Amino acid sequence: MEDIKEFLAPRMSRFKPSASQMASARVRELVAEGRDIVKLTAGEPDFPTPDHAKAAALEVMARNEIRYTPINGTLEMRTAAQTKFRRDNNLDYELTQLTVGSGTKQVLFNALMATVGHGDEVIVPGPYWTSYPDMVQLAGGTPVFVPTEQNHQFKMRAEELDRAITKSTKWLMFSSPSNPTGATYDAEELRSIADVLLDHPHVHVLTDDVYEHLIYDGRTFHTLASLEPRLYERTITCNGVSKAYSMTGWRVGFAGGPAALITNLSKMQSQSTAGVSAVSQAAAIAVLEGPQGFVAERTANLQHRRDILYQFLNQAEGLSCTLPEGAMYIFCSCAGTIGKRTPDGTVIENDTDFTMYLLDSVGVAVVQGEAYGHSPYFRASFVAPEEDLHKGGQLIVEACAALN
Ligand SMILES: Cc1ncc(COP(=O)(O)O)c(C=O)c1O
């Protein structure tokens, strides 16, 4: 191909160069060279798929029920999502108000593709999950970022949301707990966001609740459509089995919302991937309808690992972080390292330099804040074996002490 850029559709130029992919490429290079790298980059829990989910998948295979499935999800799967929303969120959706996709990511993508076009604005609180702005831009819309601050636990204040809303605002894309910060809104904080939304009836809410069950220190999860029933008619509530049940590879997500909107999410699904695999849906039904006790045990284990990594990061010279309230990441400031010199004399100018320094000098991989639209920070995942958290944490402390 002579000039690939000429050949590609204009929409491909709307993707931002991915900072996190650049970092992963460097990790792969070092591993190929035989370096021992401590990876604090995982974006998925490391527990096994629950046995009852695997058994349900095997049963479907044994019965040979592996055909095309309904575009909006099997009746049993939508019933399981209905049960889950009622049980966990006090949200009542008819079966016609539910749809299923290949992961939460696909239902979010379907929602944006079905509703957003040129001139539409989508509010994205920052730091954000890298996919949000890319998806908005791919749909032809404009992401409007609302940066948040570490000293406010990376939570958007009501007045900041209010200021970002214009006549063109179509959606608020909202996620609590958040990736990368773990920010988890309590009822009062969410109430203040809901009050702003009530003043702007044209703004709809796309809420990504995928980290619902990864929430620490006895906190309670809240979601907008149930906290403020007057928002129910303009909210799509998205969730999935990836994080709660450690089932990322099964690719099952689902959404509840107004039937007229949900039908159009399914329409989008029909001309992309069609119905989700029958095997995956069977596994998802089993976990959504089965016993829930193990979820809290897993969360307690993650909280313990969070505490290990947090202790190290907060002792490191030049770093500062707040204890994340949810999700699986510590979003840590490296502002105190900027302008310092590494032992070989290189000046650390930004968070990419800092993360590359960690990788090259002590072999610890984290992701620079730039990838999430917020510098100078980095994201360290605490989904790693405890010995790696101790080793990686200690190496970060040593690397920071070697700067001057
Ligand atoms: C905020 C957020 N939403 C959605 C997803 C993807 O979820 P799923 O695996 O259900 O598509 C991720 C994965 O990292 C995420 O961080």
Tab-separated table of C-alpha atoms and ligand atoms in Angstrom:
chain	number	residue	atom	x	y	z
A	1	MET	CA	0.000	0.000	0.000
A	2	GLU	CA	1.524	3.311	-1.166
A	3	ASP	CA	-0.076	5.696	1.259
A	4	ILE	CA	-2.153	4.042	3.915
A	5	LYS	CA	-3.430	7.394	5.242
A	6	GLU	CA	-4.966	8.198	1.834
A	7	PHE	CA	-6.651	4.836	1.763
A	8	LEU	CA	-8.165	5.002	5.242
A	9	ALA	CA	-11.536	6.585	5.959
A	10	PRO	CA	-11.412	10.080	7.522
A	11	ARG	CA	-12.872	8.677	10.739
A	12	MET	CA	-9.604	6.848	11.409
A	13	SER	CA	-7.847	10.189	11.928
A	14	ARG	CA	-10.141	10.845	14.889
A	15	PHE	CA	-8.326	8.269	17.021
A	16	LYS	CA	-5.761	9.814	19.383
A	17	PRO	CA	-2.327	8.176	19.242
A	18	SER	CA	-2.513	5.817	22.182
A	19	ALA	CA	-0.010	6.623	24.933
A	20	SER	CA	-0.830	3.392	26.725
A	21	GLN	CA	-0.141	1.314	23.603
A	22	MET	CA	3.255	2.990	23.251
A	23	ALA	CA	4.042	2.032	26.837
A	24	SER	CA	2.895	-1.573	26.239
A	25	ALA	CA	5.113	-1.787	23.144
A	26	ARG	CA	8.150	-0.760	25.233
A	27	VAL	CA	7.256	-3.367	27.888
A	28	ARG	CA	7.089	-6.055	25.185
A	29	GLU	CA	10.496	-4.989	23.842
A	30	LEU	CA	12.099	-5.229	27.281
A	31	VAL	CA	10.498	-8.603	27.998
A	32	ALA	CA	11.772	-9.843	24.612
A	33	GLU	CA	15.264	-8.716	25.669
A	34	GLY	CA	14.910	-10.959	28.725
A	35	ARG	CA	14.285	-8.218	31.307
A	36	ASP	CA	12.211	-9.088	34.352
A	37	ILE	CA	9.387	-6.518	34.380
A	38	VAL	CA	6.949	-5.980	37.268
A	39	LYS	CA	3.691	-5.126	35.526
A	40	LEU	CA	1.372	-2.781	37.399
A	41	THR	CA	-0.713	-2.231	34.295
A	42	ALA	CA	-3.496	-4.851	34.490
A	43	GLY	CA	-6.956	-3.631	33.542
A	44	GLU	CA	-8.745	-6.758	34.645
A	45	PRO	CA	-9.176	-8.683	37.911
A	46	ASP	CA	-7.088	-11.862	38.089
A	47	PHE	CA	-9.579	-14.244	39.738
A	48	PRO	CA	-10.785	-17.290	37.819
A	49	THR	CA	-14.195	-17.393	36.147
A	50	PRO	CA	-16.558	-18.870	38.779
A	51	ASP	CA	-17.053	-22.629	38.341
A	52	HIS	CA	-20.840	-22.354	38.004
A	53	ALA	CA	-20.375	-20.006	35.034
A	54	LYS	CA	-18.016	-22.451	33.330
A	55	ALA	CA	-20.443	-25.319	34.010
A	56	ALA	CA	-23.329	-23.362	32.456
A	57	ALA	CA	-21.230	-22.666	29.357
A	58	LEU	CA	-20.306	-26.347	29.020
A	59	GLU	CA	-23.949	-27.372	29.318
A	60	VAL	CA	-24.949	-25.091	26.446
A	61	MET	CA	-22.158	-26.577	24.336
A	62	ALA	CA	-23.153	-30.141	25.250
A	63	ARG	CA	-26.720	-29.390	24.163
A	64	ASN	CA	-25.399	-27.880	20.932
A	65	GLU	CA	-27.340	-24.689	21.526
A	66	ILE	CA	-24.669	-22.625	19.837
A	67	ARG	CA	-26.552	-20.844	17.083
A	68	TYR	CA	-27.172	-17.217	16.290
A	69	THR	CA	-28.802	-15.543	19.269
A	70	PRO	CA	-31.380	-12.730	19.323
A	71	ILE	CA	-29.725	-9.380	18.569
A	72	ASN	CA	-30.802	-7.805	21.858
A	73	GLY	CA	-29.780	-10.818	23.962
A	74	THR	CA	-31.510	-14.086	24.786
A	75	LEU	CA	-34.711	-13.888	26.786
A	76	GLU	CA	-32.906	-15.622	29.664
A	77	MET	CA	-30.026	-13.147	29.537
A	78	ARG	CA	-32.308	-10.116	29.536
A	79	THR	CA	-34.241	-11.686	32.412
A	80	ALA	CA	-30.952	-12.121	34.316
A	81	ALA	CA	-30.054	-8.464	33.659
A	82	GLN	CA	-33.540	-7.460	34.814
A	83	THR	CA	-33.075	-9.464	38.030
A	84	LYS	CA	-29.634	-7.912	38.601
A	85	PHE	CA	-30.857	-4.328	38.127
A	86	ARG	CA	-33.749	-4.947	40.544
A	87	ARG	CA	-31.638	-6.727	43.163
A	88	ASP	CA	-28.540	-4.521	43.128
A	89	ASN	CA	-29.791	-1.143	41.932
A	90	ASN	CA	-33.501	-0.962	42.686
A	91	LEU	CA	-34.046	-0.254	38.990
A	92	ASP	CA	-37.055	-1.710	37.213
A	93	TYR	CA	-36.692	-2.387	33.498
A	94	GLU	CA	-39.146	-4.263	31.272
A	95	LEU	CA	-37.504	-6.851	29.014
A	96	THR	CA	-38.005	-4.456	26.071
A	97	GLN	CA	-35.887	-1.904	27.956
A	98	LEU	CA	-32.827	-4.156	28.062
A	99	THR	CA	-30.167	-4.991	25.520
A	100	VAL	CA	-27.004	-7.096	25.549
A	101	GLY	CA	-23.657	-6.512	23.836
A	102	SER	CA	-20.121	-7.879	23.674
A	103	GLY	CA	-19.002	-6.175	26.853
A	104	THR	CA	-19.978	-2.919	28.500
A	105	LYS	CA	-17.734	-1.333	25.927
A	106	GLN	CA	-19.953	-2.392	23.057
A	107	VAL	CA	-23.174	-1.173	24.669
A	108	LEU	CA	-21.524	2.209	25.328
A	109	PHE	CA	-20.300	2.284	21.737
A	110	ASN	CA	-23.753	1.357	20.416
A	111	ALA	CA	-25.364	4.106	22.496
A	112	LEU	CA	-22.985	6.768	21.170
A	113	MET	CA	-23.121	5.576	17.564
A	114	ALA	CA	-26.913	5.498	17.673
A	115	THR	CA	-27.327	9.008	19.091
A	116	VAL	CA	-24.277	11.223	18.544
A	117	GLY	CA	-23.435	13.091	15.366
A	118	HIS	CA	-21.706	16.209	14.113
A	119	GLY	CA	-22.202	19.155	16.461
A	120	ASP	CA	-23.204	17.055	19.458
A	121	GLU	CA	-21.242	17.433	22.669
A	122	VAL	CA	-20.637	14.707	25.227
A	123	ILE	CA	-19.395	15.661	28.681
A	124	VAL	CA	-16.549	13.468	29.885
A	125	PRO	CA	-15.209	14.077	33.404
A	126	GLY	CA	-11.429	13.726	33.469
A	127	PRO	CA	-9.208	11.851	34.086
A	128	TYR	CA	-11.210	9.516	31.853
A	129	TRP	CA	-11.060	5.969	30.534
A	130	THR	CA	-9.225	6.412	27.221
A	131	SER	CA	-12.017	4.824	25.186
A	132	TYR	CA	-14.641	7.473	26.035
A	133	PRO	CA	-13.298	10.378	23.946
A	134	ASP	CA	-12.274	8.073	21.110
A	135	MET	CA	-15.761	6.583	20.932
A	136	VAL	CA	-17.411	10.023	21.022
A	137	GLN	CA	-15.161	11.242	18.214
A	138	LEU	CA	-15.678	8.126	16.173
A	139	ALA	CA	-19.410	8.775	16.389
A	140	GLY	CA	-18.737	12.303	15.046
A	141	GLY	CA	-19.322	14.185	18.286
A	142	THR	CA	-17.118	16.390	20.459
A	143	PRO	CA	-15.973	15.312	23.914
A	144	VAL	CA	-16.137	18.168	26.414
A	145	PHE	CA	-13.771	17.452	29.261
A	146	VAL	CA	-14.415	18.461	32.840
A	147	PRO	CA	-11.096	18.072	34.648
A	148	THR	CA	-11.274	17.098	38.316
A	149	GLU	CA	-8.708	17.521	41.090
A	150	GLN	CA	-6.858	15.139	43.335
A	151	ASN	CA	-7.714	17.247	46.394
A	152	HIS	CA	-11.386	16.616	45.591
A	153	GLN	CA	-10.833	12.842	45.119
A	154	PHE	CA	-11.085	13.406	41.356
A	155	LYS	CA	-14.821	14.021	41.616
A	156	MET	CA	-16.658	16.497	39.448
A	157	ARG	CA	-18.290	19.333	41.377
A	158	ALA	CA	-21.874	20.289	40.527
A	159	GLU	CA	-20.881	23.789	39.373
A	160	GLU	CA	-18.185	22.358	37.074
A	161	LEU	CA	-20.769	20.161	35.376
A	162	ASP	CA	-23.182	23.053	35.136
A	163	ARG	CA	-20.572	25.256	33.430
A	164	ALA	CA	-19.768	22.562	30.839
A	165	ILE	CA	-23.380	22.128	29.682
A	166	THR	CA	-24.375	23.908	26.466
A	167	LYS	CA	-27.373	23.693	24.114
A	168	SER	CA	-25.402	21.043	22.194
A	169	THR	CA	-24.797	18.737	25.159
A	170	LYS	CA	-26.327	15.384	24.425
A	171	TRP	CA	-24.869	13.133	27.089
A	172	LEU	CA	-22.991	13.126	30.326
A	173	MET	CA	-20.736	10.031	30.228
A	174	PHE	CA	-20.433	9.103	33.844
A	175	SER	CA	-18.536	6.378	35.649
A	176	SER	CA	-18.303	5.723	39.388
A	177	PRO	CA	-16.059	4.034	40.464
A	178	SER	CA	-13.861	5.549	37.790
A	179	ASN	CA	-10.995	4.215	35.735
A	180	PRO	CA	-8.251	5.479	36.282
A	181	THR	CA	-8.885	7.239	39.623
A	182	GLY	CA	-11.237	4.949	41.553
A	183	ALA	CA	-13.363	8.027	42.385
A	184	THR	CA	-16.635	6.736	43.845
A	185	TYR	CA	-19.473	9.195	44.374
A	186	ASP	CA	-21.451	8.846	47.604
A	187	ALA	CA	-25.197	9.549	47.669
A	188	GLU	CA	-24.756	13.211	48.512
A	189	GLU	CA	-22.156	13.817	45.791
A	190	LEU	CA	-24.314	12.052	43.232
A	191	ARG	CA	-27.340	14.044	44.426
A	192	SER	CA	-25.530	17.283	43.576
A	193	ILE	CA	-24.819	15.965	40.056
A	194	ALA	CA	-28.461	14.861	39.698
A	195	ASP	CA	-29.691	18.325	40.731
A	196	VAL	CA	-27.693	19.963	37.941
A	197	LEU	CA	-29.064	17.449	35.436
A	198	LEU	CA	-32.638	18.176	36.555
A	199	ASP	CA	-32.062	21.814	35.571
A	200	HIS	CA	-31.057	20.748	32.025
A	201	PRO	CA	-33.739	18.411	30.688
A	202	HIS	CA	-32.045	18.042	27.285
A	203	VAL	CA	-28.954	16.341	28.798
A	204	HIS	CA	-29.075	12.538	28.880
A	205	VAL	CA	-26.930	10.271	31.050
A	206	LEU	CA	-24.827	7.358	29.873
A	207	THR	CA	-23.646	5.738	33.045
A	208	ASP	CA	-20.947	3.073	32.998
A	209	ASP	CA	-21.337	1.037	36.179
A	210	VAL	CA	-18.876	-1.715	35.283
A	211	TYR	CA	-16.846	-1.192	38.508
A	212	GLU	CA	-19.978	-1.284	40.704
A	213	HIS	CA	-18.777	-4.161	42.875
A	214	LEU	CA	-15.138	-3.056	43.161
A	215	ILE	CA	-15.749	-0.579	45.937
A	216	TYR	CA	-13.853	-0.392	49.229
A	217	ASP	CA	-13.958	0.455	52.929
A	218	GLY	CA	-17.642	-0.407	53.304
A	219	ARG	CA	-18.879	2.147	50.782
A	220	THR	CA	-22.259	1.774	49.087
A	221	PHE	CA	-22.704	1.970	45.349
A	222	HIS	CA	-25.229	4.411	43.850
A	223	THR	CA	-26.358	4.925	40.288
A	224	LEU	CA	-28.089	8.005	38.896
A	225	ALA	CA	-31.348	6.556	37.504
A	226	SER	CA	-32.196	5.010	40.844
A	227	LEU	CA	-30.891	7.807	43.071
A	228	GLU	CA	-33.039	10.324	41.158
A	229	PRO	CA	-36.074	8.615	39.570
A	230	ARG	CA	-36.781	11.762	37.515
A	231	LEU	CA	-33.600	10.948	35.561
A	232	TYR	CA	-34.744	7.389	34.796
A	233	GLU	CA	-36.377	8.406	31.485
A	234	ARG	CA	-33.160	9.921	30.143
A	235	THR	CA	-30.550	7.556	31.509
A	236	ILE	CA	-28.979	4.468	29.987
A	237	THR	CA	-27.449	2.337	32.732
A	238	CYS	CA	-24.628	0.119	31.421
A	239	ASN	CA	-22.975	-2.755	33.212
A	240	GLY	CA	-21.312	-6.095	32.530
A	241	VAL	CA	-19.740	-9.199	34.012
A	242	SER	CA	-16.099	-8.269	33.285
A	243	LYS	CA	-14.987	-6.646	36.509
A	244	ALA	CA	-17.557	-7.852	39.076
A	245	TYR	CA	-17.095	-11.525	38.194
A	246	SER	CA	-13.618	-11.370	36.657
A	247	MET	CA	-15.060	-12.474	33.292
A	248	THR	CA	-13.419	-10.030	30.892
A	249	GLY	CA	-12.836	-12.553	28.131
A	250	TRP	CA	-16.441	-13.695	27.952
A	251	ARG	CA	-17.471	-10.318	26.553
A	252	VAL	CA	-20.893	-9.747	28.015
A	253	GLY	CA	-22.334	-6.342	28.840
A	254	PHE	CA	-25.892	-5.075	29.099
A	255	ALA	CA	-27.825	-1.845	29.325
A	256	GLY	CA	-31.197	-0.708	30.603
A	257	GLY	CA	-32.983	2.455	29.567
A	258	PRO	CA	-35.955	3.933	27.714
A	259	ALA	CA	-37.283	1.341	25.232
A	260	ALA	CA	-37.159	3.754	22.275
A	261	LEU	CA	-33.448	4.334	22.822
A	262	ILE	CA	-32.571	0.747	23.700
A	263	THR	CA	-34.143	-0.506	20.455
A	264	ASN	CA	-31.681	1.674	18.585
A	265	LEU	CA	-28.714	0.329	20.518
A	266	SER	CA	-29.805	-3.135	19.360
A	267	LYS	CA	-30.117	-1.850	15.782
A	268	MET	CA	-26.484	-0.748	15.930
A	269	GLN	CA	-25.574	-4.161	17.321
A	270	SER	CA	-27.449	-5.916	14.496
A	271	GLN	CA	-25.160	-4.565	11.773
A	272	SER	CA	-21.885	-4.940	13.659
A	273	THR	CA	-21.471	-8.127	15.644
A	274	ALA	CA	-25.113	-9.382	15.918
A	275	GLY	CA	-26.108	-11.321	19.058
A	276	VAL	CA	-23.539	-12.165	21.731
A	277	SER	CA	-22.280	-15.775	21.791
A	278	ALA	CA	-24.743	-18.198	23.360
A	279	VAL	CA	-21.941	-19.735	25.406
A	280	SER	CA	-20.971	-16.396	26.943
A	281	GLN	CA	-24.551	-15.438	27.681
A	282	ALA	CA	-25.118	-18.750	29.494
A	283	ALA	CA	-22.062	-18.091	31.680
A	284	ALA	CA	-23.213	-14.527	32.388
A	285	ILE	CA	-26.720	-15.694	33.362
A	286	ALA	CA	-25.193	-18.171	35.807
A	287	VAL	CA	-23.196	-15.495	37.651
A	288	LEU	CA	-25.911	-12.858	37.593
A	289	GLU	CA	-28.519	-15.262	38.971
A	290	GLY	CA	-26.225	-17.388	41.156
A	291	PRO	CA	-24.834	-16.785	44.653
A	292	GLN	CA	-23.216	-13.364	45.095
A	293	GLY	CA	-21.218	-13.938	48.290
A	294	PHE	CA	-17.878	-14.570	46.577
A	295	VAL	CA	-17.921	-11.089	45.008
A	296	ALA	CA	-17.441	-9.415	48.403
A	297	GLU	CA	-14.623	-11.843	49.262
A	298	ARG	CA	-12.812	-10.948	46.068
A	299	THR	CA	-13.321	-7.249	46.698
A	300	ALA	CA	-11.844	-7.622	50.190
A	301	ASN	CA	-8.814	-9.283	48.633
A	302	LEU	CA	-8.417	-6.406	46.158
A	303	GLN	CA	-8.747	-3.881	48.985
A	304	HIS	CA	-5.887	-5.620	50.795
A	305	ARG	CA	-3.736	-5.400	47.652
A	306	ARG	CA	-4.689	-1.742	47.185
A	307	ASP	CA	-3.421	-1.013	50.706
A	308	ILE	CA	-0.059	-2.688	50.025
A	309	LEU	CA	0.672	-0.655	46.900
A	310	TYR	CA	-0.661	2.561	48.405
A	311	GLN	CA	1.765	2.357	51.342
A	312	PHE	CA	4.752	2.155	49.009
A	313	LEU	CA	3.647	4.898	46.630
A	314	ASN	CA	2.946	7.324	49.411
A	315	GLN	CA	6.438	6.909	50.881
A	316	ALA	CA	8.151	7.598	47.577
A	317	GLU	CA	9.827	10.974	47.282
A	318	GLY	CA	8.076	13.210	44.768
A	319	LEU	CA	4.915	11.085	44.556
A	320	SER	CA	1.568	11.746	46.182
A	321	CYS	CA	-1.671	9.834	45.926
A	322	THR	CA	-5.059	9.543	47.544
A	323	LEU	CA	-6.429	6.174	48.594
A	324	PRO	CA	-8.751	5.048	45.774
A	325	GLU	CA	-12.325	4.376	46.876
A	326	GLY	CA	-13.047	1.862	44.118
A	327	ALA	CA	-11.912	0.176	40.858
A	328	MET	CA	-8.405	-1.354	40.648
A	329	TYR	CA	-5.982	1.515	40.211
A	330	ILE	CA	-4.046	4.136	42.138
A	331	PHE	CA	-3.820	7.379	40.178
A	332	CYS	CA	-0.692	8.929	41.580
A	333	SER	CA	0.815	12.388	41.118
A	334	CYS	CA	4.480	12.479	40.073
A	335	ALA	CA	4.582	16.294	40.104
A	336	GLY	CA	7.402	16.205	42.682
A	337	THR	CA	9.686	14.381	40.239
A	338	ILE	CA	9.292	16.819	37.346
A	339	GLY	CA	12.480	18.794	36.724
A	340	LYS	CA	14.637	16.260	38.602
A	341	ARG	CA	17.538	14.400	37.001
A	342	THR	CA	17.880	10.640	36.671
A	343	PRO	CA	21.246	9.049	37.641
A	344	ASP	CA	22.305	9.227	33.959
A	345	GLY	CA	21.574	12.959	33.854
A	346	THR	CA	18.308	12.985	31.919
A	347	VAL	CA	15.765	15.545	33.125
A	348	ILE	CA	12.247	14.226	33.867
A	349	GLU	CA	10.038	16.639	31.975
A	350	ASN	CA	6.637	14.976	32.118
A	351	ASP	CA	4.791	11.845	33.217
A	352	THR	CA	5.807	9.929	30.102
A	353	ASP	CA	9.468	10.555	30.995
A	354	PHE	CA	8.778	9.432	34.539
A	355	THR	CA	7.049	6.181	33.552
A	356	MET	CA	9.764	5.425	30.978
A	357	TYR	CA	12.368	6.049	33.684
A	358	LEU	CA	10.619	3.539	35.996
A	359	LEU	CA	10.479	1.015	33.203
A	360	ASP	CA	14.037	1.383	31.973
A	361	SER	CA	15.794	1.863	35.322
A	362	VAL	CA	13.980	-0.513	37.685
A	363	GLY	CA	11.728	-2.530	35.367
A	364	VAL	CA	8.339	-1.425	36.723
A	365	ALA	CA	5.543	-0.782	34.227
A	366	VAL	CA	2.777	1.721	34.958
A	367	VAL	CA	0.768	3.929	32.564
A	368	GLN	CA	1.374	7.668	32.222
A	369	GLY	CA	-1.469	10.036	33.151
A	370	GLU	CA	-1.379	11.585	29.705
A	371	ALA	CA	-3.199	8.493	28.424
A	372	TYR	CA	-6.151	9.487	30.636
A	373	GLY	CA	-5.938	13.197	29.843
A	374	HIS	CA	-4.355	14.176	33.175
A	375	SER	CA	-0.693	15.003	33.820
A	376	PRO	CA	1.692	14.728	35.601
A	377	TYR	CA	0.266	11.496	36.993
A	378	PHE	CA	0.502	7.767	36.418
A	379	ARG	CA	-1.883	4.852	36.887
A	380	ALA	CA	-0.645	1.847	38.851
A	381	SER	CA	-2.913	-1.189	38.935
A	382	PHE	CA	-3.026	-3.189	42.147
A	383	VAL	CA	-4.206	-6.303	40.331
A	384	ALA	CA	-0.893	-8.112	40.614
A	385	PRO	CA	0.383	-10.901	42.886
A	386	GLU	CA	1.168	-9.533	46.366
A	387	GLU	CA	4.870	-10.257	45.926
A	388	ASP	CA	4.881	-8.100	42.780
A	389	LEU	CA	3.153	-5.274	44.643
A	390	HIS	CA	5.858	-5.409	47.335
A	391	LYS	CA	8.675	-5.724	44.820
A	392	GLY	CA	7.289	-3.121	42.391
A	393	GLY	CA	6.410	-0.725	45.221
A	394	GLN	CA	9.919	-0.988	46.715
A	395	LEU	CA	11.546	-0.474	43.305
A	396	ILE	CA	9.455	2.670	42.720
A	397	VAL	CA	10.555	4.026	46.122
A	398	GLU	CA	14.202	3.347	45.209
A	399	ALA	CA	13.883	4.860	41.720
A	400	CYS	CA	12.372	8.030	43.181
A	401	ALA	CA	15.131	8.275	45.804
A	402	ALA	CA	17.751	8.050	43.025
A	403	LEU	CA	16.430	11.246	41.369
A	404	ASN	CA	18.029	14.560	42.193
B	1	LIG	C1	-14.523	2.404	32.720
B	1	LIG	C2	-14.565	1.144	31.921
B	1	LIG	N1	-15.694	0.840	31.266
B	1	LIG	C3	-15.784	-0.288	30.518
B	1	LIG	C4	-14.714	-1.152	30.419
B	1	LIG	C5	-14.840	-2.372	29.546
B	1	LIG	O1	-15.743	-3.269	30.100
B	1	LIG	P1	-16.177	-4.564	29.306
B	1	LIG	O2	-15.098	-5.578	29.466
B	1	LIG	O3	-17.466	-4.973	29.980
B	1	LIG	O4	-16.370	-4.182	27.889
B	1	LIG	C6	-13.513	-0.863	31.075
B	1	LIG	C7	-12.340	-1.766	30.930
B	1	LIG	O5	-11.238	-1.481	31.294
B	1	LIG	C8	-13.440	0.317	31.846
B	1	LIG	O6	-12.316	0.634	32.492
